[in-house]
PDB file of N, CA and C in Angstrom:
ATOM      1  N   MET A   1     115.918 -44.631  23.740  1.00 85.00           N
ATOM      2  CA  MET A   1     116.186 -43.591  22.570  1.00 85.00           C
ATOM      3  C   MET A   1     115.036 -42.722  21.863  1.00 85.00           C
ATOM      4  N   GLU A   2     114.871 -41.626  21.791  1.00 91.00           N
ATOM      5  CA  GLU A   2     113.810 -40.734  21.385  1.00 91.00           C
ATOM      6  C   GLU A   2     113.870 -40.510  19.940  1.00 91.00           C
ATOM      7  N   LEU A   3     113.090 -40.821  19.194  1.00 94.00           N
ATOM      8  CA  LEU A   3     113.314 -40.278  17.953  1.00 94.00           C
ATOM      9  C   LEU A   3     111.755 -38.949  17.910  1.00 94.00           C
ATOM     10  N   SER A   4     111.949 -37.934  16.836  1.00 93.00           N
ATOM     11  CA  SER A   4     110.863 -36.964  16.650  1.00 93.00           C
ATOM     12  C   SER A   4     110.350 -37.717  15.484  1.00 93.00           C
ATOM     13  N   VAL A   5     108.985 -37.161  15.168  1.00 94.00           N
ATOM     14  CA  VAL A   5     108.172 -37.625  13.985  1.00 94.00           C
ATOM     15  C   VAL A   5     108.999 -37.406  12.333  1.00 94.00           C
ATOM     16  N   GLU A   6     109.860 -36.665  12.675  1.00 95.00           N
ATOM     17  CA  GLU A   6     110.875 -36.440  11.127  1.00 95.00           C
ATOM     18  C   GLU A   6     111.797 -37.333  11.265  1.00 95.00           C
ATOM     19  N   GLN A   7     112.471 -37.712  11.945  1.00 95.00           N
ATOM     20  CA  GLN A   7     113.690 -38.573  12.237  1.00 95.00           C
ATOM     21  C   GLN A   7     113.016 -40.235  12.045  1.00 95.00           C
ATOM     22  N   ALA A   8     111.736 -40.379  12.587  1.00 95.00           N
ATOM     23  CA  ALA A   8     111.280 -41.637  12.210  1.00 95.00           C
ATOM     24  C   ALA A   8     110.981 -41.946  10.819  1.00 95.00           C
ATOM     25  N   ALA A   9     110.133 -40.738  10.228  1.00 96.00           N
ATOM     26  CA  ALA A   9     110.104 -40.975   9.087  1.00 96.00           C
ATOM     27  C   ALA A   9     111.221 -41.338   8.486  1.00 96.00           C
ATOM     28  N   GLU A  10     112.230 -40.818   8.077  1.00 94.00           N
ATOM     29  CA  GLU A  10     113.530 -40.799   7.508  1.00 94.00           C
ATOM     30  C   GLU A  10     113.732 -41.887   8.009  1.00 94.00           C
ATOM     31  N   LEU A  11     113.955 -42.453   8.574  1.00 95.00           N
ATOM     32  CA  LEU A  11     114.767 -44.117   8.983  1.00 95.00           C
ATOM     33  C   LEU A  11     113.667 -44.800   8.076  1.00 95.00           C
ATOM     34  N   TRP A  12     112.418 -44.754   8.277  1.00 95.00           N
ATOM     35  CA  TRP A  12     111.351 -45.635   7.620  1.00 95.00           C
ATOM     36  C   TRP A  12     111.615 -45.494   6.071  1.00 95.00           C
ATOM     37  N   GLU A  13     111.603 -43.967   5.336  1.00 94.00           N
ATOM     38  CA  GLU A  13     111.950 -44.096   4.176  1.00 94.00           C
ATOM     39  C   GLU A  13     113.376 -45.050   4.012  1.00 94.00           C
ATOM     40  N   LEU A  14     114.744 -45.152   4.609  1.00 92.00           N
ATOM     41  CA  LEU A  14     115.764 -46.076   4.339  1.00 92.00           C
ATOM     42  C   LEU A  14     115.109 -47.569   4.521  1.00 92.00           C
ATOM     43  N   VAL A  15     114.544 -47.708   5.673  1.00 94.00           N
ATOM     44  CA  VAL A  15     113.752 -49.270   5.771  1.00 94.00           C
ATOM     45  C   VAL A  15     113.069 -49.885   4.667  1.00 94.00           C
ATOM     46  N   ASN A  16     112.294 -48.952   4.103  1.00 95.00           N
ATOM     47  CA  ASN A  16     111.329 -49.725   2.885  1.00 95.00           C
ATOM     48  C   ASN A  16     112.067 -49.219   1.162  1.00 95.00           C
ATOM     49  N   SER A  17     113.118 -48.195   1.353  1.00 94.00           N
ATOM     50  CA  SER A  17     113.743 -48.174   0.056  1.00 94.00           C
ATOM     51  C   SER A  17     114.540 -49.240  -0.841  1.00 94.00           C
ATOM     52  N   ARG A  18     113.994 -49.660  -1.842  1.00 94.00           N
ATOM     53  CA  ARG A  18     114.973 -50.667  -2.700  1.00 94.00           C
ATOM     54  C   ARG A  18     116.109 -50.001  -2.849  1.00 94.00           C
ATOM     55  N   ASP A  19     116.377 -49.104  -2.677  1.00 94.00           N
ATOM     56  CA  ASP A  19     117.759 -48.297  -3.292  1.00 94.00           C
ATOM     57  C   ASP A  19     118.991 -48.183  -2.387  1.00 94.00           C
ATOM     58  N   VAL A  20     118.194 -48.868  -0.924  1.00 92.00           N
ATOM     59  CA  VAL A  20     119.407 -48.999  -0.024  1.00 92.00           C
ATOM     60  C   VAL A  20     119.761 -49.984   0.031  1.00 92.00           C
ATOM     61  N   PRO A  21     121.069 -50.016   0.654  1.00 94.00           N
ATOM     62  CA  PRO A  21     121.957 -51.363   1.058  1.00 94.00           C
ATOM     63  C   PRO A  21     121.032 -52.037   2.400  1.00 94.00           C
ATOM     64  N   ALA A  22     121.444 -53.758   2.192  1.00 94.00           N
ATOM     65  CA  ALA A  22     120.434 -54.076   3.358  1.00 94.00           C
ATOM     66  C   ALA A  22     121.168 -53.683   4.428  1.00 94.00           C
ATOM     67  N   ASP A  23     122.344 -53.931   4.699  1.00 94.00           N
ATOM     68  CA  ASP A  23     122.897 -53.312   5.597  1.00 94.00           C
ATOM     69  C   ASP A  23     122.907 -51.786   6.129  1.00 94.00           C
ATOM     70  N   ILE A  24     122.481 -50.932   5.224  1.00 95.00           N
ATOM     71  CA  ILE A  24     121.905 -49.850   6.027  1.00 95.00           C
ATOM     72  C   ILE A  24     120.596 -49.958   6.552  1.00 95.00           C
ATOM     73  N   ALA A  25     119.681 -50.531   5.711  1.00 96.00           N
ATOM     74  CA  ALA A  25     118.363 -51.042   6.061  1.00 96.00           C
ATOM     75  C   ALA A  25     118.156 -51.422   7.495  1.00 96.00           C
ATOM     76  N   MET A  26     119.083 -52.370   8.116  1.00 97.00           N
ATOM     77  CA  MET A  26     118.858 -52.961   9.057  1.00 97.00           C
ATOM     78  C   MET A  26     119.400 -52.083  10.102  1.00 97.00           C
ATOM     79  N   ARG A  27     120.556 -50.741   9.976  1.00 97.00           N
ATOM     80  CA  ARG A  27     120.874 -50.070  10.889  1.00 97.00           C
ATOM     81  C   ARG A  27     119.852 -49.311  11.229  1.00 97.00           C
ATOM     82  N   ALA A  28     118.873 -48.716  10.139  1.00 97.00           N
ATOM     83  CA  ALA A  28     117.911 -48.076  10.557  1.00 97.00           C
ATOM     84  C   ALA A  28     116.989 -48.829  11.459  1.00 97.00           C
ATOM     85  N   ARG A  29     116.740 -49.971  11.216  1.00 97.00           N
ATOM     86  CA  ARG A  29     116.104 -50.640  11.873  1.00 97.00           C
ATOM     87  C   ARG A  29     115.909 -50.915  13.013  1.00 97.00           C
ATOM     88  N   ILE A  30     117.366 -50.863  13.736  1.00 97.00           N
ATOM     89  CA  ILE A  30     118.178 -51.139  14.790  1.00 97.00           C
ATOM     90  C   ILE A  30     117.934 -49.599  15.644  1.00 97.00           C
ATOM     91  N   VAL A  31     117.643 -48.882  15.263  1.00 97.00           N
ATOM     92  CA  VAL A  31     117.243 -47.313  15.878  1.00 97.00           C
ATOM     93  C   VAL A  31     116.086 -47.027  15.941  1.00 97.00           C
ATOM     94  N   LEU A  32     114.995 -47.358  14.500  1.00 96.00           N
ATOM     95  CA  LEU A  32     113.877 -47.385  14.821  1.00 96.00           C
ATOM     96  C   LEU A  32     113.133 -48.040  16.083  1.00 96.00           C
ATOM     97  N   TRP A  33     113.469 -49.290  15.952  1.00 97.00           N
ATOM     98  CA  TRP A  33     113.119 -50.350  17.037  1.00 97.00           C
ATOM     99  C   TRP A  33     113.458 -49.853  18.598  1.00 97.00           C
ATOM    100  N   SER A  34     114.633 -49.560  18.445  1.00 97.00           N
ATOM    101  CA  SER A  34     115.148 -48.586  19.675  1.00 97.00           C
ATOM    102  C   SER A  34     114.371 -47.236  20.417  1.00 97.00           C
ATOM    103  N   GLY A  35     113.676 -46.518  19.227  1.00 95.00           N
ATOM    104  CA  GLY A  35     113.072 -45.525  19.353  1.00 95.00           C
ATOM    105  C   GLY A  35     111.457 -46.130  19.919  1.00 95.00           C
ATOM    106  N   GLU A  36     110.953 -46.890  19.643  1.00 94.00           N
ATOM    107  CA  GLU A  36     109.705 -47.470  19.717  1.00 94.00           C
ATOM    108  C   GLU A  36     109.751 -48.176  20.911  1.00 94.00           C
ATOM    109  N   GLY A  37     110.968 -48.088  21.721  1.00 96.00           N
ATOM    110  CA  GLY A  37     111.105 -49.033  23.377  1.00 96.00           C
ATOM    111  C   GLY A  37     111.391 -50.178  23.187  1.00 96.00           C
ATOM    112  N   ARG A  38     111.546 -50.848  22.282  1.00 97.00           N
ATOM    113  CA  ARG A  38     111.992 -52.474  21.964  1.00 97.00           C
ATOM    114  C   ARG A  38     113.365 -52.671  22.831  1.00 97.00           C
ATOM    115  N   ARG A  39     113.462 -53.532  23.743  1.00 97.00           N
ATOM    116  CA  ARG A  39     114.696 -54.237  24.300  1.00 97.00           C
ATOM    117  C   ARG A  39     115.848 -54.342  23.310  1.00 97.00           C
ATOM    118  N   ARG A  40     117.149 -53.721  23.862  1.00 96.00           N
ATOM    119  CA  ARG A  40     118.160 -54.218  22.938  1.00 96.00           C
ATOM    120  C   ARG A  40     118.440 -55.412  22.309  1.00 96.00           C
ATOM    121  N   LYS A  41     118.136 -56.735  23.501  1.00 97.00           N
ATOM    122  CA  LYS A  41     118.141 -57.802  23.404  1.00 97.00           C
ATOM    123  C   LYS A  41     117.293 -58.381  22.580  1.00 97.00           C
ATOM    124  N   ASP A  42     115.990 -58.128  22.493  1.00 98.00           N
ATOM    125  CA  ASP A  42     115.274 -58.461  21.351  1.00 98.00           C
ATOM    126  C   ASP A  42     115.084 -57.497  19.824  1.00 98.00           C
ATOM    127  N   ILE A  43     116.198 -56.275  19.626  1.00 98.00           N
ATOM    128  CA  ILE A  43     116.373 -56.286  18.476  1.00 98.00           C
ATOM    129  C   ILE A  43     117.650 -57.036  18.203  1.00 98.00           C
ATOM    130  N   ALA A  44     118.558 -57.676  18.986  1.00 98.00           N
ATOM    131  CA  ALA A  44     119.543 -58.259  18.594  1.00 98.00           C
ATOM    132  C   ALA A  44     118.744 -59.702  18.072  1.00 98.00           C
ATOM    133  N   GLU A  45     117.965 -60.349  18.664  1.00 98.00           N
ATOM    134  CA  GLU A  45     117.544 -61.817  18.382  1.00 98.00           C
ATOM    135  C   GLU A  45     116.816 -61.675  17.118  1.00 98.00           C
ATOM    136  N   LEU A  46     115.810 -60.208  16.842  1.00 97.00           N
ATOM    137  CA  LEU A  46     115.440 -60.327  15.545  1.00 97.00           C
ATOM    138  C   LEU A  46     115.894 -60.036  14.479  1.00 97.00           C
ATOM    139  N   LEU A  47     117.183 -59.283  14.519  1.00 97.00           N
ATOM    140  CA  LEU A  47     117.879 -59.080  13.316  1.00 97.00           C
ATOM    141  C   LEU A  47     119.013 -60.194  13.347  1.00 97.00           C
ATOM    142  N   GLY A  48     119.605 -61.209  14.069  1.00 97.00           N
ATOM    143  CA  GLY A  48     120.664 -61.795  14.416  1.00 97.00           C
ATOM    144  C   GLY A  48     121.964 -61.081  14.376  1.00 97.00           C
ATOM    145  N   VAL A  49     121.780 -59.900  15.379  1.00 97.00           N
ATOM    146  CA  VAL A  49     123.076 -59.453  15.550  1.00 97.00           C
ATOM    147  C   VAL A  49     123.307 -59.173  17.028  1.00 97.00           C
ATOM    148  N   SER A  50     124.636 -58.928  17.221  1.00 98.00           N
ATOM    149  CA  SER A  50     125.183 -59.430  18.802  1.00 98.00           C
ATOM    150  C   SER A  50     124.725 -57.647  19.084  1.00 98.00           C
ATOM    151  N   LEU A  51     124.587 -57.880  20.405  1.00 98.00           N
ATOM    152  CA  LEU A  51     124.015 -56.565  21.521  1.00 98.00           C
ATOM    153  C   LEU A  51     124.780 -55.345  21.334  1.00 98.00           C
ATOM    154  N   PRO A  52     126.556 -55.837  20.991  1.00 98.00           N
ATOM    155  CA  PRO A  52     127.649 -54.993  20.677  1.00 98.00           C
ATOM    156  C   PRO A  52     127.159 -53.581  19.472  1.00 98.00           C
ATOM    157  N   THR A  53     126.677 -54.540  18.807  1.00 96.00           N
ATOM    158  CA  THR A  53     126.238 -54.224  17.006  1.00 96.00           C
ATOM    159  C   THR A  53     124.966 -53.362  17.609  1.00 96.00           C
ATOM    160  N   VAL A  54     124.197 -53.469  18.063  1.00 98.00           N
ATOM    161  CA  VAL A  54     122.743 -52.556  18.356  1.00 98.00           C
ATOM    162  C   VAL A  54     123.328 -51.366  18.910  1.00 98.00           C
ATOM    163  N   ASP A  55     124.294 -51.593  19.965  1.00 97.00           N
ATOM    164  CA  ASP A  55     124.743 -50.405  20.655  1.00 97.00           C
ATOM    165  C   ASP A  55     125.306 -49.728  19.724  1.00 97.00           C
ATOM    166  N   ARG A  56     126.555 -50.199  18.927  1.00 96.00           N
ATOM    167  CA  ARG A  56     127.261 -49.567  17.649  1.00 96.00           C
ATOM    168  C   ARG A  56     126.540 -48.105  17.191  1.00 96.00           C
ATOM    169  N   TRP A  57     124.975 -48.829  16.501  1.00 96.00           N
ATOM    170  CA  TRP A  57     124.159 -48.485  15.174  1.00 96.00           C
ATOM    171  C   TRP A  57     123.651 -47.051  16.084  1.00 96.00           C
ATOM    172  N   LYS A  58     123.125 -47.674  17.353  1.00 97.00           N
ATOM    173  CA  LYS A  58     122.601 -46.250  18.180  1.00 97.00           C
ATOM    174  C   LYS A  58     123.089 -45.259  18.583  1.00 97.00           C
ATOM    175  N   THR A  59     124.458 -45.363  18.840  1.00 96.00           N
ATOM    176  CA  THR A  59     125.656 -44.169  19.084  1.00 96.00           C
ATOM    177  C   THR A  59     125.744 -43.714  18.198  1.00 96.00           C
ATOM    178  N   ARG A  60     126.058 -44.384  17.258  1.00 96.00           N
ATOM    179  CA  ARG A  60     126.557 -43.762  15.817  1.00 96.00           C
ATOM    180  C   ARG A  60     125.348 -42.805  15.040  1.00 96.00           C
ATOM    181  N   TYR A  61     124.036 -43.037  15.521  1.00 96.00           N
ATOM    182  CA  TYR A  61     123.153 -42.550  14.997  1.00 96.00           C
ATOM    183  C   TYR A  61     122.887 -41.348  16.090  1.00 96.00           C
ATOM    184  N   ALA A  62     123.202 -41.675  17.213  1.00 96.00           N
ATOM    185  CA  ALA A  62     122.638 -40.126  18.116  1.00 96.00           C
ATOM    186  C   ALA A  62     123.952 -39.206  17.729  1.00 96.00           C
ATOM    187  N   GLU A  63     125.325 -39.689  17.606  1.00 95.00           N
ATOM    188  CA  GLU A  63     126.390 -38.801  17.658  1.00 95.00           C
ATOM    189  C   GLU A  63     126.286 -37.865  15.745  1.00 95.00           C
ATOM    190  N   HIS A  64     125.866 -38.698  14.929  1.00 95.00           N
ATOM    191  CA  HIS A  64     126.004 -38.313  13.696  1.00 95.00           C
ATOM    192  C   HIS A  64     124.711 -38.445  12.842  1.00 95.00           C
ATOM    193  N   GLY A  65     123.676 -38.462  13.400  1.00 94.00           N
ATOM    194  CA  GLY A  65     121.946 -38.607  12.770  1.00 94.00           C
ATOM    195  C   GLY A  65     122.330 -39.947  11.224  1.00 94.00           C
ATOM    196  N   LEU A  66     121.816 -39.533  10.453  1.00 93.00           N
ATOM    197  CA  LEU A  66     121.384 -40.651   9.483  1.00 93.00           C
ATOM    198  C   LEU A  66     122.929 -40.752   8.275  1.00 93.00           C
ATOM    199  N   ALA A  67     123.860 -39.736   8.748  1.00 93.00           N
ATOM    200  CA  ALA A  67     125.272 -40.072   8.322  1.00 93.00           C
ATOM    201  C   ALA A  67     125.965 -41.286   8.810  1.00 93.00           C
ATOM    202  N   GLY A  68     125.861 -41.395  10.211  1.00 94.00           N
ATOM    203  CA  GLY A  68     126.320 -42.105  10.798  1.00 94.00           C
ATOM    204  C   GLY A  68     126.083 -43.700  10.704  1.00 94.00           C
ATOM    205  N   LEU A  69     124.724 -44.088   9.824  1.00 94.00           N
ATOM    206  CA  LEU A  69     124.134 -45.053   9.844  1.00 94.00           C
ATOM    207  C   LEU A  69     124.953 -45.895   8.354  1.00 94.00           C
ATOM    208  N   VAL A  70     125.824 -45.032   7.549  1.00 89.00           N
ATOM    209  CA  VAL A  70     126.621 -44.985   6.518  1.00 89.00           C
ATOM    210  C   VAL A  70     128.046 -45.469   6.792  1.00 89.00           C
ATOM    211  N   LEU A  71     128.638 -44.870   8.006  1.00 74.00           N
ATOM    212  CA  LEU A  71     129.909 -45.037   8.277  1.00 74.00           C
ATOM    213  C   LEU A  71     130.150 -46.548   8.076  1.00 74.00           C
ATOM    214  N   GLN A  72     131.254 -47.010   8.460  1.00 70.00           N
ATOM    215  CA  GLN A  72     131.893 -48.596   7.881  1.00 70.00           C
ATOM    216  C   GLN A  72     132.312 -48.904   9.803  1.00 70.00           C
ATOM    217  N   PRO A  73     131.772 -50.048  10.160  1.00 62.00           N
ATOM    218  CA  PRO A  73     132.131 -50.335  11.247  1.00 62.00           C
ATOM    219  C   PRO A  73     133.241 -50.416  12.097  1.00 62.00           C
TER     220      PRO A  73
END
């Protein structure tokens, strides 16, 4: 997954914000780590989620941008 500098900056803001719920920050981290070229298996293991969860949030971000990360599963 390719991310622009602007997209990465927006995602880092979510990850580092104290005002963002933990689940939203985790979703942003999934997308960020994917953009860094990490393998989906590694992302899933690091965050303690399933492979379909990693795929779901990458897809939702690709389709809807930041708004896709706040959609309910």
